[in-house]
Amino acid sequence: MKKIFITRAIPEFGLSLVRESFPRLDIWDGELPPSREELVQRARGADGLLCLLTDKIDGDVMDAIGSQLKVISSMSVGVDHIDVAAATARGIPVGNTPGVLTDATADQAFALMLSAARRIVEADRFLKAGKWVTWSPSLLLGADFAGSTLGIVGFGRIGQAIAKRAQGFDLRVIYHSPNAQPAYNAHPVDLDTLLRESDFVSINVPLTAQTKHLVNAKFLAKMKPGAVLVNTARGGVLDQKALYAALKSNKIFAAALDVTDPEPLPLDCPLLELENCIIVPHLGSASKKTREMMALLAAQNLIAGLKGERLPNCVNSQAIYDEKL
Ligand code: DGY
């Protein structure tokens, strides 16, 4: 009987599907993720591993689990927590969950953009602190949204879904993304042009060695003065020290971050002191239906891998399957 380790309780939607074919499930029931040692100890001997973005899965972890490991399925679209090259070298397919979280994440990017522009979080805190004494012509003025220019860095599924939404707000949309075709009236530009012209910059690239700290002091210095930055991708894409300096000096108007580095963000992080920085705890895909669909896709990948079939969504499919054809 196949052994499966699942690193956290995921929606039953996915679990029940796995159980139908593979009843021997071992599910970590802690609220916190298992430590590296706990993960290895529980997963040792497993044929299938279903993990989350909070689990760092490198070659040593794979080796410690054992050479019988047939599939790693992550309930996430991002796989920067997995050493995919190490999995490929061991012939292990890695599954992810693209598509089903596109709308939820694009909605979140929009919510953050509008909240940062119109100072919604700050205004809520202001009111609840009893500071609202009267309507005033100059109270908590924000940045204009309709008619402004939105620059999307990374024009994949989520970037395009943001551009689609932007049409309804009469935004001019430009993007920078090598090889991506134009869509939803968005126009490709080089990165410098995007930073020079955009009132809002949305980060939508995966975290890779190339995109690590893409948003650094140089990037921020090139942004239009008074612009707003939104990151719903990965915290590691952004140099938080550089962002702090740009926000503190009001070089940019505001930032809104769905993701940070590390996660959770330590409470002494200077960004937390800033009124013009909204930070939420990685909630881009946090809707019930989205999480159910993510669990379903992760389950389908896991099951396919255990049965020796091609994973419906496999990030290293070319190396794993096409080589064997
Ligand atoms: C993912 O799946 O990679 C997302 O970041 C989860 O919200």
mmCIF file of N, CA, C and O and ligand atoms in Angstrom, residues 53 75-80 97 101 105 232-234 258-259 282-286 291 294, ligand 1:
data_model
loop_
_atom_site.group_PDB
_atom_site.id
_atom_site.type_symbol
_atom_site.label_atom_id
_atom_site.label_comp_id
_atom_site.label_asym_id
_atom_site.label_seq_id
_atom_site.Cartn_x
_atom_site.Cartn_y
_atom_site.Cartn_z
ATOM 1 N N LEU A 53 3.501 25.889 0.478
ATOM 2 C CA LEU A 53 4.614 26.806 0.219
ATOM 3 C C LEU A 53 5.439 27.110 1.463
ATOM 4 O O LEU A 53 6.495 27.728 1.383
ATOM 5 N N MET A 75 0.481 22.399 -2.966
ATOM 6 C CA MET A 75 -0.785 23.122 -3.081
ATOM 7 C C MET A 75 -0.481 24.621 -3.207
ATOM 8 O O MET A 75 -0.751 25.423 -2.337
ATOM 9 N N SER A 76 0.127 24.955 -4.329
ATOM 10 C CA SER A 76 0.499 26.342 -4.607
ATOM 11 C C SER A 76 0.843 26.422 -6.082
ATOM 12 O O SER A 76 1.184 25.406 -6.693
ATOM 13 N N VAL A 77 0.764 27.635 -6.617
ATOM 14 C CA VAL A 77 1.249 27.782 -7.992
ATOM 15 C C VAL A 77 2.754 28.031 -7.979
ATOM 16 O O VAL A 77 3.488 27.517 -8.812
ATOM 17 N N GLY A 78 3.212 28.794 -6.990
ATOM 18 C CA GLY A 78 4.649 29.072 -6.873
ATOM 19 C C GLY A 78 5.371 27.836 -6.338
ATOM 20 O O GLY A 78 4.847 27.138 -5.461
ATOM 21 N N VAL A 79 6.550 27.585 -6.863
ATOM 22 C CA VAL A 79 7.304 26.409 -6.390
ATOM 23 C C VAL A 79 8.724 26.795 -5.961
ATOM 24 O O VAL A 79 9.629 25.971 -5.989
ATOM 25 N N ASP A 80 8.893 28.055 -5.563
ATOM 26 C CA ASP A 80 10.234 28.498 -5.164
ATOM 27 C C ASP A 80 10.687 27.845 -3.865
ATOM 28 O O ASP A 80 11.857 27.928 -3.498
ATOM 29 N N THR A 97 -0.388 24.212 -8.804
ATOM 30 C CA THR A 97 -1.830 24.447 -8.975
ATOM 31 C C THR A 97 -2.122 25.742 -9.735
ATOM 32 O O THR A 97 -2.736 26.668 -9.184
ATOM 33 N N LEU A 101 -6.142 29.973 -8.988
ATOM 34 C CA LEU A 101 -6.018 31.107 -8.059
ATOM 35 C C LEU A 101 -5.779 32.432 -8.790
ATOM 36 O O LEU A 101 -5.548 33.464 -8.153
ATOM 37 N N THR A 105 -6.168 36.077 -6.883
ATOM 38 C CA THR A 105 -4.938 36.859 -6.683
ATOM 39 C C THR A 105 -5.025 38.208 -7.393
ATOM 40 O O THR A 105 -4.574 39.231 -6.865
ATOM 41 N N THR A 232 2.053 41.071 -5.107
ATOM 42 C CA THR A 232 1.285 39.866 -4.747
ATOM 43 C C THR A 232 2.025 38.618 -5.234
ATOM 44 O O THR A 232 1.421 37.554 -5.370
ATOM 45 N N ALA A 233 3.332 38.759 -5.499
ATOM 46 C CA ALA A 233 4.092 37.632 -6.076
ATOM 47 C C ALA A 233 4.798 36.848 -4.967
ATOM 48 O O ALA A 233 4.208 35.917 -4.396
ATOM 49 N N ARG A 234 6.008 37.251 -4.661
ATOM 50 C CA ARG A 234 6.761 36.641 -3.554
ATOM 51 C C ARG A 234 7.573 37.727 -2.880
ATOM 52 O O ARG A 234 8.111 38.629 -3.541
ATOM 53 N N ASP A 258 1.249 41.793 -0.266
ATOM 54 C CA ASP A 258 0.542 40.580 0.152
ATOM 55 C C ASP A 258 1.543 39.544 0.653
ATOM 56 O O ASP A 258 1.170 38.599 1.336
ATOM 57 N N VAL A 259 2.807 39.754 0.253
ATOM 58 C CA VAL A 259 3.846 38.768 0.543
ATOM 59 C C VAL A 259 5.072 39.488 1.096
ATOM 60 O O VAL A 259 5.323 40.648 0.751
ATOM 61 N N HIS A 282 -0.065 37.155 3.211
ATOM 62 C CA HIS A 282 -0.079 36.237 2.061
ATOM 63 C C HIS A 282 -1.474 35.633 1.841
ATOM 64 O O HIS A 282 -1.686 34.428 2.038
ATOM 65 N N LEU A 283 -2.384 36.485 1.419
ATOM 66 C CA LEU A 283 -3.787 36.062 1.296
ATOM 67 C C LEU A 283 -4.293 36.078 -0.139
ATOM 68 O O LEU A 283 -5.506 36.020 -0.364
ATOM 69 N N GLY A 284 -3.379 36.177 -1.106
ATOM 70 C CA GLY A 284 -3.805 36.303 -2.507
ATOM 71 C C GLY A 284 -4.823 35.258 -2.938
ATOM 72 O O GLY A 284 -5.784 35.559 -3.636
ATOM 73 N N SER A 285 -4.629 34.032 -2.500
ATOM 74 C CA SER A 285 -5.535 32.962 -2.935
ATOM 75 C C SER A 285 -6.548 32.590 -1.857
ATOM 76 O O SER A 285 -7.201 31.548 -1.953
ATOM 77 N N ALA A 286 -6.675 33.466 -0.841
ATOM 78 C CA ALA A 286 -7.450 33.076 0.336
ATOM 79 C C ALA A 286 -8.959 33.271 0.179
ATOM 80 O O ALA A 286 -9.571 34.091 0.860
ATOM 81 N N ARG A 291 -9.228 27.927 -2.502
ATOM 82 C CA ARG A 291 -8.429 26.959 -1.750
ATOM 83 C C ARG A 291 -8.928 25.533 -1.998
ATOM 84 O O ARG A 291 -8.142 24.582 -2.050
ATOM 85 N N MET A 294 -7.524 24.567 -5.318
ATOM 86 C CA MET A 294 -6.081 24.299 -5.187
ATOM 87 C C MET A 294 -5.846 22.912 -4.584
ATOM 88 O O MET A 294 -4.977 22.160 -5.029
HETATM 89 C C1 DGY B 1 0.748 30.300 -4.521
HETATM 90 O O1 DGY B 1 -0.034 29.352 -4.708
HETATM 91 O O2 DGY B 1 1.912 30.254 -4.898
HETATM 92 C C2 DGY B 1 0.212 31.490 -3.860
HETATM 93 O O3 DGY B 1 1.204 32.353 -3.454
HETATM 94 C C3 DGY B 1 -0.691 31.115 -2.690
HETATM 95 O O4 DGY B 1 -1.452 32.240 -2.374
#
